[in-house]
Amino acid sequence: MSYGSKRVVTGAHYGLRDWLAQRITGALFALFTLIVLAEVVFTSGPLGYEGWAGIFAPQWMKALTFAVFIAIAYHIWIGMRDIWMDYVKPVGIRLTLHVFTIVWLVGCLGWAVQVLWRL
Amino acid sequence: MTELSKKRPEFRNINAFKDLTTYRLPLAGWVSILHRASGGLMFLLLPLIVWLFDTSVSSEISHDVFQSAFSGGIGFVPGWFMKLVALALIWAYLHHLIAGLRHLYMDVNHAVSKEFGQSSAIFTLALSIGLTLILGAKLFGLY
């Protein structure tokens, strides 16, 4: 029985959804790495501040980077939640770690997005 | 009792000092646990990663701060230590990426034999450690 007062309050979405999401978000980040790497390689001359910041300047790159940041945050959430679920059994401690993970992630995500959009 | 049906050791409450040190992990197992460890490391160092992104990309002045952090150090942290942490992040990223691509390859091709697990694990470890050494040599100015 896993409903009512016996409901499991921390867990995965049991099955395909997270498994697939983990692969799609991971593949997206691999692709993003390739794009940034290509931009770095095709920058003429040494990559100084101008060249590096220039990669993230176009609007399409900002939009793509923003989407990838969200994707990777979700990827990290699934991965960290799996780690906690495997090693931490007491529900109270696990829930605390889940909350810490979300605060840590959302905080970093907000910072990264701010850096990106004020460029 | 024959050799085959002999009771194999069971690990329930694993003792980190007694069991983990004597447990023979196959290479695929090493790739697996390092996939997890590298992910966890990058999660813990996430604020540093965002800081590196922030300082490197925000302005000319912050870019100087970013660069000098690795040469002269920053605050009480010496430059060589920053490089060491960056190298750990480089390894973590490379290992996580290659091990992840290995997963994707296995999913797409149903390549889930014991032999492929072993050979692709060797490939993953060799490539991630090899690239880390090459990039590390560059980072520490060996070439």
CSV table of C-alpha atoms in Angstrom, one decimal:
chain,number,residue,atom,x,y,z
A,1,MET,CA,0.0,0.0,0.0
A,2,SER,CA,1.5,3.3,-1.0
A,3,TYR,CA,-1.3,5.8,-0.6
A,4,GLY,CA,-2.8,7.8,2.2
A,5,SER,CA,-0.6,7.9,5.3
A,6,LYS,CA,1.6,5.2,3.8
A,7,ARG,CA,2.4,7.3,0.7
A,8,VAL,CA,6.0,7.3,-0.3
A,9,VAL,CA,7.0,10.9,-0.2
A,10,THR,CA,10.3,10.7,-2.0
A,11,GLY,CA,11.0,8.7,-5.1
A,12,ALA,CA,11.5,8.5,-8.8
A,13,HIS,CA,8.8,8.7,-11.4
A,14,TYR,CA,9.3,4.9,-11.7
A,15,GLY,CA,10.1,4.0,-15.2
A,16,LEU,CA,10.6,5.3,-18.7
A,17,ARG,CA,10.1,9.0,-18.3
A,18,ASP,CA,13.2,9.8,-16.2
A,19,TRP,CA,15.3,7.2,-18.0
A,20,LEU,CA,14.5,8.8,-21.3
A,21,ALA,CA,14.8,12.4,-20.0
A,22,GLN,CA,18.2,11.6,-18.6
A,23,ARG,CA,19.4,10.5,-22.1
A,24,ILE,CA,17.8,13.3,-24.1
A,25,THR,CA,19.1,16.0,-21.8
A,26,GLY,CA,22.6,14.3,-21.7
A,27,ALA,CA,22.7,14.1,-25.5
A,28,LEU,CA,21.6,17.7,-25.7
A,29,PHE,CA,24.5,18.8,-23.6
A,30,ALA,CA,26.9,16.7,-25.6
A,31,LEU,CA,25.6,18.5,-28.7
A,32,PHE,CA,26.0,21.8,-27.0
A,33,THR,CA,29.6,21.0,-26.1
A,34,LEU,CA,30.3,20.2,-29.7
A,35,ILE,CA,28.8,23.6,-30.8
A,36,VAL,CA,30.8,25.6,-28.3
A,37,LEU,CA,33.9,23.7,-29.2
A,38,ALA,CA,33.4,24.3,-32.9
A,39,GLU,CA,32.9,28.0,-32.2
A,40,VAL,CA,36.2,28.1,-30.2
A,41,VAL,CA,38.1,26.2,-32.9
A,42,PHE,CA,36.7,28.5,-35.7
A,43,THR,CA,37.6,31.7,-33.9
A,44,SER,CA,40.4,33.3,-35.8
A,45,GLY,CA,43.5,34.2,-33.7
A,46,PRO,CA,43.9,33.6,-29.9
A,47,LEU,CA,40.6,33.3,-28.0
A,48,GLY,CA,40.6,36.4,-25.7
A,49,TYR,CA,37.7,37.9,-23.9
A,50,GLU,CA,36.2,39.2,-27.1
A,51,GLY,CA,36.2,35.9,-28.8
A,52,TRP,CA,34.9,34.0,-25.8
A,53,ALA,CA,32.1,36.4,-25.0
A,54,GLY,CA,31.3,36.7,-28.7
A,55,ILE,CA,30.3,33.1,-28.8
A,56,PHE,CA,27.4,33.8,-26.4
A,57,ALA,CA,26.4,37.1,-28.0
A,58,PRO,CA,24.0,36.1,-30.8
A,59,GLN,CA,20.3,35.8,-29.7
A,60,TRP,CA,20.0,32.3,-31.1
A,61,MET,CA,23.0,31.2,-29.0
A,62,LYS,CA,21.5,32.8,-25.9
A,63,ALA,CA,18.2,31.0,-26.5
A,64,LEU,CA,20.0,27.7,-27.0
A,65,THR,CA,22.2,28.1,-24.0
A,66,PHE,CA,19.2,29.0,-21.9
A,67,ALA,CA,17.4,25.8,-23.0
A,68,VAL,CA,20.5,23.7,-22.4
A,69,PHE,CA,20.9,25.2,-18.9
A,70,ILE,CA,17.3,24.2,-18.0
A,71,ALA,CA,17.9,20.7,-19.5
A,72,ILE,CA,21.1,20.1,-17.6
A,73,ALA,CA,19.5,21.3,-14.3
A,74,TYR,CA,16.8,18.6,-14.8
A,75,HIS,CA,19.6,16.1,-15.7
A,76,ILE,CA,21.5,16.9,-12.5
A,77,TRP,CA,18.3,16.7,-10.5
A,78,ILE,CA,17.5,13.1,-11.8
A,79,GLY,CA,21.1,12.1,-11.2
A,80,MET,CA,21.4,13.5,-7.7
A,81,ARG,CA,18.0,12.2,-6.6
A,82,ASP,CA,19.1,8.7,-7.8
A,83,ILE,CA,22.3,9.0,-5.7
A,84,TRP,CA,20.3,10.0,-2.6
A,85,MET,CA,17.7,7.3,-3.1
A,86,ASP,CA,20.4,4.6,-3.4
A,87,TYR,CA,22.5,5.6,-0.3
A,88,VAL,CA,20.2,7.5,2.0
A,89,LYS,CA,17.3,5.5,3.4
A,90,PRO,CA,15.8,7.5,6.3
A,91,VAL,CA,13.0,9.6,4.7
A,92,GLY,CA,13.6,12.7,6.7
A,93,ILE,CA,17.3,13.0,5.8
A,94,ARG,CA,16.5,12.1,2.2
A,95,LEU,CA,13.9,14.7,1.9
A,96,THR,CA,16.2,17.3,3.4
A,97,LEU,CA,18.9,16.4,0.9
A,98,HIS,CA,16.3,16.6,-1.9
A,99,VAL,CA,15.4,20.1,-0.8
A,100,PHE,CA,19.1,21.1,-0.5
A,101,THR,CA,19.7,19.7,-4.0
A,102,ILE,CA,16.8,21.7,-5.5
A,103,VAL,CA,17.8,25.0,-3.7
A,104,TRP,CA,21.5,24.5,-4.8
A,105,LEU,CA,20.4,23.8,-8.4
A,106,VAL,CA,17.8,26.5,-8.8
A,107,GLY,CA,20.2,29.0,-7.2
A,108,CYS,CA,23.0,28.1,-9.6
A,109,LEU,CA,20.6,28.1,-12.5
A,110,GLY,CA,19.3,31.6,-11.7
A,111,TRP,CA,22.9,32.9,-11.5
A,112,ALA,CA,23.9,31.3,-14.8
A,113,VAL,CA,20.8,32.6,-16.6
A,114,GLN,CA,21.5,36.1,-15.2
A,115,VAL,CA,25.0,36.0,-16.5
A,116,LEU,CA,23.8,34.8,-19.9
A,117,TRP,CA,21.0,37.4,-20.4
A,118,ARG,CA,22.9,40.5,-19.3
A,119,LEU,CA,25.6,39.9,-21.9
B,1,MET,CA,28.9,-29.3,-2.0
B,2,THR,CA,30.4,-28.8,-5.5
B,3,GLU,CA,32.7,-25.8,-6.4
B,4,LEU,CA,29.9,-24.1,-8.4
B,5,SER,CA,27.2,-24.3,-5.8
B,6,LYS,CA,29.4,-23.2,-3.0
B,7,LYS,CA,27.9,-20.3,-1.2
B,8,ARG,CA,29.2,-17.0,-2.6
B,9,PRO,CA,29.9,-14.1,-0.2
B,10,GLU,CA,27.1,-11.7,0.2
B,11,PHE,CA,27.5,-8.1,0.9
B,12,ARG,CA,24.6,-6.5,2.7
B,13,ASN,CA,25.7,-3.8,5.1
B,14,ILE,CA,28.8,-2.9,3.2
B,15,ASN,CA,31.7,-1.9,5.5
B,16,ALA,CA,33.5,0.9,3.7
B,17,PHE,CA,36.9,-0.1,5.1
B,18,LYS,CA,36.6,-3.9,5.1
B,19,ASP,CA,34.4,-4.7,2.1
B,20,LEU,CA,35.0,-1.9,-0.4
B,21,THR,CA,38.8,-2.4,-0.3
B,22,THR,CA,38.6,-6.2,-1.0
B,23,TYR,CA,35.7,-6.1,-3.5
B,24,ARG,CA,37.0,-6.9,-7.0
B,25,LEU,CA,35.2,-4.4,-9.3
B,26,PRO,CA,35.4,-5.2,-13.0
B,27,LEU,CA,36.4,-2.3,-15.3
B,28,ALA,CA,32.7,-1.7,-16.3
B,29,GLY,CA,32.0,-1.4,-12.6
B,30,TRP,CA,34.7,1.2,-12.3
B,31,VAL,CA,33.3,3.2,-15.2
B,32,SER,CA,29.9,3.0,-13.5
B,33,ILE,CA,30.9,4.2,-10.1
B,34,LEU,CA,33.1,6.9,-11.6
B,35,HIS,CA,30.2,8.0,-13.7
B,36,ARG,CA,28.3,8.6,-10.5
B,37,ALA,CA,31.2,10.1,-8.6
B,38,SER,CA,32.1,12.5,-11.4
B,39,GLY,CA,28.5,13.6,-11.6
B,40,GLY,CA,28.3,14.2,-7.9
B,41,LEU,CA,31.6,16.1,-8.0
B,42,MET,CA,30.3,18.5,-10.7
B,43,PHE,CA,27.1,19.0,-8.7
B,44,LEU,CA,29.0,20.0,-5.6
B,45,LEU,CA,31.3,22.3,-7.6
B,46,LEU,CA,28.4,23.8,-9.6
B,47,PRO,CA,28.8,27.3,-8.0
B,48,LEU,CA,32.4,27.3,-9.0
B,49,ILE,CA,31.5,26.3,-12.5
B,50,VAL,CA,29.0,29.2,-12.7
B,51,TRP,CA,31.6,31.5,-11.2
B,52,LEU,CA,34.0,30.5,-14.0
B,53,PHE,CA,31.3,31.2,-16.6
B,54,ASP,CA,30.4,34.5,-15.0
B,55,THR,CA,34.0,35.9,-14.6
B,56,SER,CA,35.2,34.6,-18.0
B,57,VAL,CA,32.3,36.0,-20.0
B,58,SER,CA,30.9,39.1,-18.2
B,59,SER,CA,33.5,41.8,-18.9
B,60,GLU,CA,37.2,42.5,-19.8
B,61,ILE,CA,37.8,43.2,-16.1
B,62,SER,CA,36.2,40.1,-14.8
B,63,HIS,CA,38.0,38.1,-17.5
B,64,ASP,CA,41.3,39.3,-16.0
B,65,VAL,CA,40.1,38.1,-12.6
B,66,PHE,CA,39.3,34.8,-14.2
B,67,GLN,CA,42.7,34.4,-15.8
B,68,SER,CA,44.7,35.7,-12.8
B,69,ALA,CA,42.9,33.2,-10.5
B,70,PHE,CA,44.8,30.4,-12.3
B,71,SER,CA,48.2,32.2,-12.4
B,72,GLY,CA,48.4,34.3,-9.2
B,73,GLY,CA,45.6,32.7,-7.3
B,74,ILE,CA,42.5,34.3,-5.8
B,75,GLY,CA,41.9,35.2,-2.2
B,76,PHE,CA,43.7,32.6,0.0
B,77,VAL,CA,43.5,30.0,-2.8
B,78,PRO,CA,46.8,29.7,-4.8
B,79,GLY,CA,46.8,29.4,-8.6
B,80,TRP,CA,48.1,25.9,-8.7
B,81,PHE,CA,45.2,24.7,-6.6
B,82,MET,CA,42.7,26.4,-8.9
B,83,LYS,CA,44.4,24.6,-11.8
B,84,LEU,CA,44.2,21.3,-9.9
B,85,VAL,CA,40.4,21.8,-9.2
B,86,ALA,CA,40.0,22.8,-12.9
B,87,LEU,CA,41.8,19.6,-13.9
B,88,ALA,CA,39.5,17.5,-11.6
B,89,LEU,CA,36.5,19.2,-13.3
B,90,ILE,CA,38.0,18.5,-16.8
B,91,TRP,CA,38.4,14.8,-15.9
B,92,ALA,CA,34.9,14.6,-14.3
B,93,TYR,CA,33.3,16.2,-17.4
B,94,LEU,CA,35.2,14.0,-19.9
B,95,HIS,CA,34.5,10.8,-18.0
B,96,HIS,CA,30.8,11.7,-17.5
B,97,LEU,CA,30.5,12.6,-21.2
B,98,ILE,CA,32.2,9.5,-22.6
B,99,ALA,CA,30.5,7.1,-20.1
B,100,GLY,CA,27.2,8.7,-21.1
B,101,LEU,CA,27.8,8.3,-24.8
B,102,ARG,CA,28.7,4.6,-24.0
B,103,HIS,CA,25.2,4.3,-22.4
B,104,LEU,CA,23.6,5.9,-25.5
B,105,TYR,CA,25.5,3.6,-27.8
B,106,MET,CA,24.5,0.5,-25.8
B,107,ASP,CA,20.8,1.7,-25.8
B,108,VAL,CA,20.7,2.3,-29.6
B,109,ASN,CA,22.6,-0.8,-30.7
B,110,HIS,CA,21.5,-3.2,-27.9
B,111,ALA,CA,25.2,-3.8,-27.4
B,112,VAL,CA,24.9,-5.3,-23.9
B,113,SER,CA,27.2,-8.3,-24.1
B,114,LYS,CA,29.7,-8.9,-21.3
B,115,GLU,CA,32.5,-8.5,-23.9
B,116,PHE,CA,31.3,-5.2,-25.1
B,117,GLY,CA,30.9,-4.0,-21.5
B,118,GLN,CA,34.5,-4.8,-20.9
B,119,SER,CA,36.0,-3.4,-24.1
B,120,SER,CA,33.9,-0.2,-24.1
B,121,ALA,CA,34.9,0.3,-20.4
B,122,ILE,CA,38.6,0.1,-21.3
B,123,PHE,CA,37.9,2.5,-24.2
B,124,THR,CA,36.1,4.9,-21.9
B,125,LEU,CA,38.8,4.9,-19.2
B,126,ALA,CA,41.7,5.2,-21.7
B,127,LEU,CA,40.1,8.1,-23.6
B,128,SER,CA,38.9,10.1,-20.5
B,129,ILE,CA,42.2,9.7,-18.6
B,130,GLY,CA,44.3,10.2,-21.8
B,131,LEU,CA,42.5,13.4,-22.7
B,132,THR,CA,42.7,14.6,-19.1
B,133,LEU,CA,46.5,14.1,-19.1
B,134,ILE,CA,46.9,16.0,-22.5
B,135,LEU,CA,44.7,18.9,-21.3
B,136,GLY,CA,46.3,18.8,-17.9
B,137,ALA,CA,49.8,19.2,-19.4
B,138,LYS,CA,48.5,22.2,-21.4
B,139,LEU,CA,46.9,23.7,-18.2
B,140,PHE,CA,50.1,23.4,-16.2
B,141,GLY,CA,52.1,24.8,-19.1
B,142,LEU,CA,54.1,21.7,-20.0
B,143,TYR,CA,53.8,22.5,-23.7
